[in-house]
Short mmCIF file of C-alpha atoms in Angstrom, two decimals:
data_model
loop_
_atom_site.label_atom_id
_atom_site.label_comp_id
_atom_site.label_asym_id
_atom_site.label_seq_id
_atom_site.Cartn_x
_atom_site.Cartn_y
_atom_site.Cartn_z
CA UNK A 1 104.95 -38.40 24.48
CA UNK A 2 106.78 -39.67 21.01
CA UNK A 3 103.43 -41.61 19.61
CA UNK A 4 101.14 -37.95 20.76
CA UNK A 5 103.61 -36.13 18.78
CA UNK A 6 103.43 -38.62 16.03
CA UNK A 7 99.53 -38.58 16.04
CA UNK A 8 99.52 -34.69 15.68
CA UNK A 9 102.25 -34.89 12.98
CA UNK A 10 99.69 -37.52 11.02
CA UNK A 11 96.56 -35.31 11.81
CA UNK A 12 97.93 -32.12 10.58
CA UNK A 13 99.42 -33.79 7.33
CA UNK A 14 95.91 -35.15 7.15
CA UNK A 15 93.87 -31.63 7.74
CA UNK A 16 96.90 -29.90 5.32
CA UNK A 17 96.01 -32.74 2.63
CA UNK A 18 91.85 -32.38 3.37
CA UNK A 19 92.48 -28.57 3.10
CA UNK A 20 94.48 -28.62 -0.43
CA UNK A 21 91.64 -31.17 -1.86
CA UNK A 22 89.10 -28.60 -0.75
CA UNK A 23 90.90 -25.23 -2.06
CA UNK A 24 91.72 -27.54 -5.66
CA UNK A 25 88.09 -28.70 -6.22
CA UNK A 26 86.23 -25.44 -5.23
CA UNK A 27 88.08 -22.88 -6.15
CA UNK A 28 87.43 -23.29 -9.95
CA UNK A 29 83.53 -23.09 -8.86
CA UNK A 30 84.50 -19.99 -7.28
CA UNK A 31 86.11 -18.67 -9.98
CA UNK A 32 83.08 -19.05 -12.21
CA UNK A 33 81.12 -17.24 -9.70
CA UNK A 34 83.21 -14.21 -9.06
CA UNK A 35 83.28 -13.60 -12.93
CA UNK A 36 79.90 -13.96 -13.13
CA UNK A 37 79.36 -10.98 -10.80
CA UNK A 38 82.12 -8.46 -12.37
CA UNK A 39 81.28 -6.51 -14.73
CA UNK A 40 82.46 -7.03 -18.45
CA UNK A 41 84.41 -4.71 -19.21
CA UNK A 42 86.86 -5.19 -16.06
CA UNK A 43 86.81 -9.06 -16.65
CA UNK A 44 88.25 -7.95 -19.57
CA UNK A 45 91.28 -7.54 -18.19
CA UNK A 46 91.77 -10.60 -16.43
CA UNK A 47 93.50 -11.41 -12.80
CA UNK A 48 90.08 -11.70 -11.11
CA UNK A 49 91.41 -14.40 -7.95
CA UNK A 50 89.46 -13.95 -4.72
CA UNK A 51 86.57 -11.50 -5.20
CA UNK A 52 84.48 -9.20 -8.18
CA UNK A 53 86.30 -6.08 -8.49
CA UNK A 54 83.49 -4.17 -10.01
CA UNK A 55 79.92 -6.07 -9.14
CA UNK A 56 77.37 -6.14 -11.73
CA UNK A 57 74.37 -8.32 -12.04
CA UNK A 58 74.32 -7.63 -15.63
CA UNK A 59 74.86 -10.83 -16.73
CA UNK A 60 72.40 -12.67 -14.49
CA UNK A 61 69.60 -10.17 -15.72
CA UNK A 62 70.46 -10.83 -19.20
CA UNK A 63 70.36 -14.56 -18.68
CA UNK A 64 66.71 -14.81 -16.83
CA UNK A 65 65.76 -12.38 -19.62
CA UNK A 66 66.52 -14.84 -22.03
CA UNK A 67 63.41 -16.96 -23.43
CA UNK A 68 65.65 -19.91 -24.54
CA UNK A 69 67.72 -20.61 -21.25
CA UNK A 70 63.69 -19.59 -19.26
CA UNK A 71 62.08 -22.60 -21.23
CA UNK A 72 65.50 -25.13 -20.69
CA UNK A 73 64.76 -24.76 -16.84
CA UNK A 74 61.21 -25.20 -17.33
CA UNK A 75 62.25 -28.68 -19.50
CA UNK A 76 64.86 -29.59 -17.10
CA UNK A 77 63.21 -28.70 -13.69
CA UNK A 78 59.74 -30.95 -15.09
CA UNK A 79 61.76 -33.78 -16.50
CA UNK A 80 63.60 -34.06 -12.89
CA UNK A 81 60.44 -33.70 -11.11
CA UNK A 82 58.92 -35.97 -12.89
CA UNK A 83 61.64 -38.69 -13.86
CA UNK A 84 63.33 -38.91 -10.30
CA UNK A 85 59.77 -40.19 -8.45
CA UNK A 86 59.18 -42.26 -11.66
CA UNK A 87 62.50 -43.67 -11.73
CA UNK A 88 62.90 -44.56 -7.98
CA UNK A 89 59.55 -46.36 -8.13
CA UNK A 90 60.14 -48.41 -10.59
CA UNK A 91 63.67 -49.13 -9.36
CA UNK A 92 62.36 -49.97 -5.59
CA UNK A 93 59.58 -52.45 -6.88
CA UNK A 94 62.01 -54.57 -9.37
CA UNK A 95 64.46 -54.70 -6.84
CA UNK A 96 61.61 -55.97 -3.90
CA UNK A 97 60.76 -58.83 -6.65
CA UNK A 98 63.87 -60.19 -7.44
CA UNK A 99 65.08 -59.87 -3.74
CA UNK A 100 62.26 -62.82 -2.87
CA UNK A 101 63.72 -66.17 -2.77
CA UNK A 102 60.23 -67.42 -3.58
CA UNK A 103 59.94 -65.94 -7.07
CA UNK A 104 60.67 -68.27 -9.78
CA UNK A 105 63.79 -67.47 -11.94
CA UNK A 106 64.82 -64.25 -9.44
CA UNK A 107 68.73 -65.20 -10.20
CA UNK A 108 68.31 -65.10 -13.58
CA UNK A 109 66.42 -62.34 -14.32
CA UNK A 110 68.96 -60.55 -12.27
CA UNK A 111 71.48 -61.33 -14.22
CA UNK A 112 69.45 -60.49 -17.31
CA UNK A 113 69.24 -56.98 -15.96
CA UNK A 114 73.09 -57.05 -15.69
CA UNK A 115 73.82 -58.17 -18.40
CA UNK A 116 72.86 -55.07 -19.91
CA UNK A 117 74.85 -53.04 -17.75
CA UNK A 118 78.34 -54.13 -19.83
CA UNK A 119 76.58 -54.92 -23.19
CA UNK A 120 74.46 -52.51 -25.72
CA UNK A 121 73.14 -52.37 -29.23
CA UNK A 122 74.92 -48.94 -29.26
CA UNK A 123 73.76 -45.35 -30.22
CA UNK A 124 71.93 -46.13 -33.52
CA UNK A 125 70.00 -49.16 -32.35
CA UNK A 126 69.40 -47.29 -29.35
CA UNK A 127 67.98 -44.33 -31.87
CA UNK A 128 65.97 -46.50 -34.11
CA UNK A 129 64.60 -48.41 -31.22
CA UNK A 130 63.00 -44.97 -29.92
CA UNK A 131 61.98 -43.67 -33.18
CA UNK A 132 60.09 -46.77 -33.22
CA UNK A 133 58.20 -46.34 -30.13
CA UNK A 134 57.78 -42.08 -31.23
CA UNK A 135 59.84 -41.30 -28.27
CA UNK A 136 61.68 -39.02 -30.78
CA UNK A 137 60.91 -35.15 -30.35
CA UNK A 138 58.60 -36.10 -27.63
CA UNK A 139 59.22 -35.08 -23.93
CA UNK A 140 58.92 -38.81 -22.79
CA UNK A 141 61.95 -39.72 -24.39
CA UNK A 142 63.49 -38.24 -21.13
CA UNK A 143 61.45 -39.95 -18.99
CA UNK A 144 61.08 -43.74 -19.91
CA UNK A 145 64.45 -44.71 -20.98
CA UNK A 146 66.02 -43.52 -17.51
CA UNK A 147 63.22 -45.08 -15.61
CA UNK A 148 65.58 -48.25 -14.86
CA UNK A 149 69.43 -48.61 -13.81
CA UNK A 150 70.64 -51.71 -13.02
CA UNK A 151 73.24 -50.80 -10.47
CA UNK A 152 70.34 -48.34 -8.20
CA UNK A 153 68.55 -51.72 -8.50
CA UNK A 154 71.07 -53.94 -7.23
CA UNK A 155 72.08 -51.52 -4.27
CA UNK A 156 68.16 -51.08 -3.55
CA UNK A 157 67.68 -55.06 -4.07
CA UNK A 158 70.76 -55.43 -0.87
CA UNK A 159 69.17 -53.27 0.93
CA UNK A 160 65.75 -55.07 0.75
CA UNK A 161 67.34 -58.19 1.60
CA UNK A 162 68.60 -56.70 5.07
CA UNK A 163 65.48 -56.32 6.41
CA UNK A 164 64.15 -59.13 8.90
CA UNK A 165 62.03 -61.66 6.83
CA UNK A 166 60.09 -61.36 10.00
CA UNK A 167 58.30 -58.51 8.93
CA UNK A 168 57.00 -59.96 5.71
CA UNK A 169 55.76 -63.26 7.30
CA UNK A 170 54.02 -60.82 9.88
CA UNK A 171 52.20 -58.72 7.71
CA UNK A 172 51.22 -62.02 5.45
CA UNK A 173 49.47 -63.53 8.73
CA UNK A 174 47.86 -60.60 9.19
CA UNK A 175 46.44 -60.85 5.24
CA UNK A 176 48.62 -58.21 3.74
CA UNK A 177 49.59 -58.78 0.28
CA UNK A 178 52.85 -58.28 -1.46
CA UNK A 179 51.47 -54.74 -2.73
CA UNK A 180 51.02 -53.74 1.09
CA UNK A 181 53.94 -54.87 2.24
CA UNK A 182 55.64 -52.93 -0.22
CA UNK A 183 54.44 -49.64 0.37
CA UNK A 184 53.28 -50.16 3.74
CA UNK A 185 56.62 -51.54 5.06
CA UNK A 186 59.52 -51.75 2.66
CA UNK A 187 59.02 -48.10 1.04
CA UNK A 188 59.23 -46.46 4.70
CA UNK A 189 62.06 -48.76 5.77
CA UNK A 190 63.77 -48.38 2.77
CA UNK A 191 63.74 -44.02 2.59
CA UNK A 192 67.67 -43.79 3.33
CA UNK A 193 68.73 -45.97 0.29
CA UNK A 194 66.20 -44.34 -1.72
CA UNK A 195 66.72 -41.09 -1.20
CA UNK A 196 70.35 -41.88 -2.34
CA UNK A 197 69.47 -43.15 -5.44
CA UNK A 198 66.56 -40.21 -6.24
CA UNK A 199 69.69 -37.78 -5.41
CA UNK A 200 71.28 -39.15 -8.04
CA UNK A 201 68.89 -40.05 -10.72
CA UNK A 202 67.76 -36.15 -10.19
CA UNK A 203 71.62 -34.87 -10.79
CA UNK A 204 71.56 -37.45 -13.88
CA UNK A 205 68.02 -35.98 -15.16
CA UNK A 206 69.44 -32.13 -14.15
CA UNK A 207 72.79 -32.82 -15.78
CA UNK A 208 71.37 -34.54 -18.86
CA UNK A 209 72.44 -32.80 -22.21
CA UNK A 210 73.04 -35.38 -24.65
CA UNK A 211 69.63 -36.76 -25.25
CA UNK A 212 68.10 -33.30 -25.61
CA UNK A 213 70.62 -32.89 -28.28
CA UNK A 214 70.54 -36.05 -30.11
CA UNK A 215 66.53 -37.27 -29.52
CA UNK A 216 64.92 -33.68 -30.10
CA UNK A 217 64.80 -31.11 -32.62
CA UNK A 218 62.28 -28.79 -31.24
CA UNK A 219 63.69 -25.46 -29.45
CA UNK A 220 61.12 -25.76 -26.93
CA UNK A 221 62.47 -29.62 -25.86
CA UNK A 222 65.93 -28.56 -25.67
CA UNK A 223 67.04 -28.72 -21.36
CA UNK A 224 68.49 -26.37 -19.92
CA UNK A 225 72.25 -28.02 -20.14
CA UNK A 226 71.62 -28.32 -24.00
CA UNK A 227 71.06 -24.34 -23.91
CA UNK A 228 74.54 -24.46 -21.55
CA UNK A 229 76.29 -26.27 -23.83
CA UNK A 230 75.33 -24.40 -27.32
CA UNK A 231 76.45 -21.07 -25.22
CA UNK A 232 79.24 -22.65 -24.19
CA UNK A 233 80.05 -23.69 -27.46
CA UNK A 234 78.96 -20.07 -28.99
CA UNK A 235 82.35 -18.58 -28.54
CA UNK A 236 84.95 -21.54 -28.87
CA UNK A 237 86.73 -20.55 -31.97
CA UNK A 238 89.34 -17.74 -31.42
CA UNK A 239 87.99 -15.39 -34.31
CA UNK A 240 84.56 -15.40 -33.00
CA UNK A 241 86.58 -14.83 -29.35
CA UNK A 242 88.49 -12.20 -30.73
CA UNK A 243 85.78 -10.24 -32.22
CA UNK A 244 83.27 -10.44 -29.02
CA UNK A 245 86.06 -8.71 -26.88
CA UNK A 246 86.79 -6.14 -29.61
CA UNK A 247 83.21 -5.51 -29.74
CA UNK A 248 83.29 -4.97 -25.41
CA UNK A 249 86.49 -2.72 -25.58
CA UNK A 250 85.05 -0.26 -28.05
CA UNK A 251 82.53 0.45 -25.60
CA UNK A 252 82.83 2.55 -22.77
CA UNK A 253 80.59 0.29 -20.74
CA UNK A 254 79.94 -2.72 -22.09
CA UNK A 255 77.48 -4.54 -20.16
CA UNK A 256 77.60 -8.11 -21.03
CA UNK A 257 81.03 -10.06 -22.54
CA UNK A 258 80.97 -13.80 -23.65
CA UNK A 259 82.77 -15.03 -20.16
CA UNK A 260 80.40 -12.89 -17.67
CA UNK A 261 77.18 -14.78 -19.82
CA UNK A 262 78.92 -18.26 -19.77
CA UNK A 263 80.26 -17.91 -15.95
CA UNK A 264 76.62 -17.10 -15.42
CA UNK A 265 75.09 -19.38 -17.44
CA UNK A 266 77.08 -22.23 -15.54
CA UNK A 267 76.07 -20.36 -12.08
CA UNK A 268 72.48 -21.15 -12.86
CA UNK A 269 72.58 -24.75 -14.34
CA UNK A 270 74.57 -25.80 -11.38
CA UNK A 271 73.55 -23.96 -7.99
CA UNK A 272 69.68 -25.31 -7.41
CA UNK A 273 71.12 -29.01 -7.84
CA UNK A 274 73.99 -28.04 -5.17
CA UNK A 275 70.71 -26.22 -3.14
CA UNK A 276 68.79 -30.08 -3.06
CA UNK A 277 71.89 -31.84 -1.77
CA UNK A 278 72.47 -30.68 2.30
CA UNK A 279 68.85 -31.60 2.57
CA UNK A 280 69.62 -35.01 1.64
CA UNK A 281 73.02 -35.39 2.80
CA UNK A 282 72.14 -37.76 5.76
CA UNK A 283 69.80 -39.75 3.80
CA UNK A 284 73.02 -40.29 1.22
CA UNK A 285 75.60 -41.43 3.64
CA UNK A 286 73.14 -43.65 5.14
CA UNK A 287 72.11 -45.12 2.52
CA UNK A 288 75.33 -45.87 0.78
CA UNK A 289 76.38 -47.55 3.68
CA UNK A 290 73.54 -49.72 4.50
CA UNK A 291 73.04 -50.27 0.29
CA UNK A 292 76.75 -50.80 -0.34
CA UNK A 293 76.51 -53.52 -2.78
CA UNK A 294 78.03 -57.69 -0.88
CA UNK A 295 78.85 -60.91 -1.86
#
């Protein structure tokens, strides 16, 4: 009778604890959203908790209206379309070759790759190396250099290795080749780990701001984070904060203010990504357990 009592003492501190994470973590998202749905002038006034108090789609018209944040998602959504397949392919077959024992040097051309996990040239090596190749103000500049990461590899390389050598010897009586027995056998067998690591080499491509910013200079390469950030950025200082809510109390309506644009600015970067992920949640926890990285 004691230990029951002690087990539902444990479980409910455990459910109270799961609970608290959940309310801390989403509740900011929330936040974002419900302001993004008032209208301006109420938001204005602040103490917005639970739920819009006057709902207005004001903001999210304004925002699809808007040519700059239209052509971000069109840069964003073909850069992950377009990286994430690239990427995991490229990932899978480096990580089937150096998971065979029979190719010459596979130990230490792994640990060439990870090597360069802890050690870089740095940004302006990185830069000139890229200007070099005329990756600069070019689209591909988003592609190519995130085509490879070392630590996708190595968890894809594990997972290789688990699979019964018995199926390669097999399909090599049989007079497949090691091209065939990639795609035929290791790609299918091999969907759970990789659709872990295209989930997150497409939140890495979605996410991506930096590069746009530092590797492009046209207005029609800049992603749609970039766009984010800059409107983010827009009203930071407090005299340019000041004057935007001056300018939304002197009207009697005002249908826009800098946090309804922002919140809803945020709401659009961030909800398709969030819309991919329960369609590849089984995929991810398999995957991370049958890829998890041993000695």
């Amino acid at each position: 009778m004691i230990s029951r009592k002690n087990d539902f003492l444990f479980m409910s501190m455990v459910y109270l604890f799961i609970a608290f994470v959940f309310v801390v973590t989403f509740y900011p998202f929330w936040n974002i959203f419900i302001i993004s749905l008032n209208s301006a002038e109420d938001t204005i006034r602040g103490g917005l908790y639970l739920w819009p108090r006057e709902l207005s789609f004001e903001s999210y018209r304004q925002i699809l209206n808007d040519g700059e944040i239209l052509n971000g998602l069109k840069v964003t959504l073909a850069r992950t379309l377009v990286g994430t397949p690239l990427a995991v392919l490229v990932i899978s077959m480096l990580a089937y070759a150096v998971s065979k024992r029979e190719l010459i040097g596979s130990r230490p051309i792994t640990l060439y790759f990870i090597f360069t996990m802890y050690f870089s040239g740095g940004l302006i090596p990185y830069y000139m190396v890229l200007k070099s190749l005329g990756l600069i103000d070019h689209f591909m500049v988003f592609i190519l250099p995130g085509m490879m990461n070392v630590f996708y590899m190595i968890i894809v390389r594990t997972f290789i290795q688990g699979i019964p050598q018995e199926l390669d010897e097999s399909a090599k009586i049989d007079g497949a080749n090691y091209l065939h027995i990639f795609f035929r056998i290791i790609l299918p067998l091999s969907l759970p780990v990789l659709a872990t690591i295209g989930l997150f080499t497409a939140i890495s491509h979605w996410n991506a701001w930096f590069d746009s910013y530092v590797f492009t200079y046209k207005t029609e390469l800049k992603t749609l984070q970039a766009v984010l950030v800059k409107i983010l950025n827009q009203y930071q200082t407090g005299s340019m904060m000041n004057e935007a809510q001056q300018l939304a109390e002197s009207s009697k309506r005002a249908a826009v203010s800098p946090d309804t644009i922002r919140m809803a600015a945020t709401m659009v970067a961030t909800l398709p990504i969030i819309m991919v992920y329960p369609f590849l949640q089984r995929y991810f926890v398999k995957g991370m357990t049958l890829g998890a990285v041993k000695s």
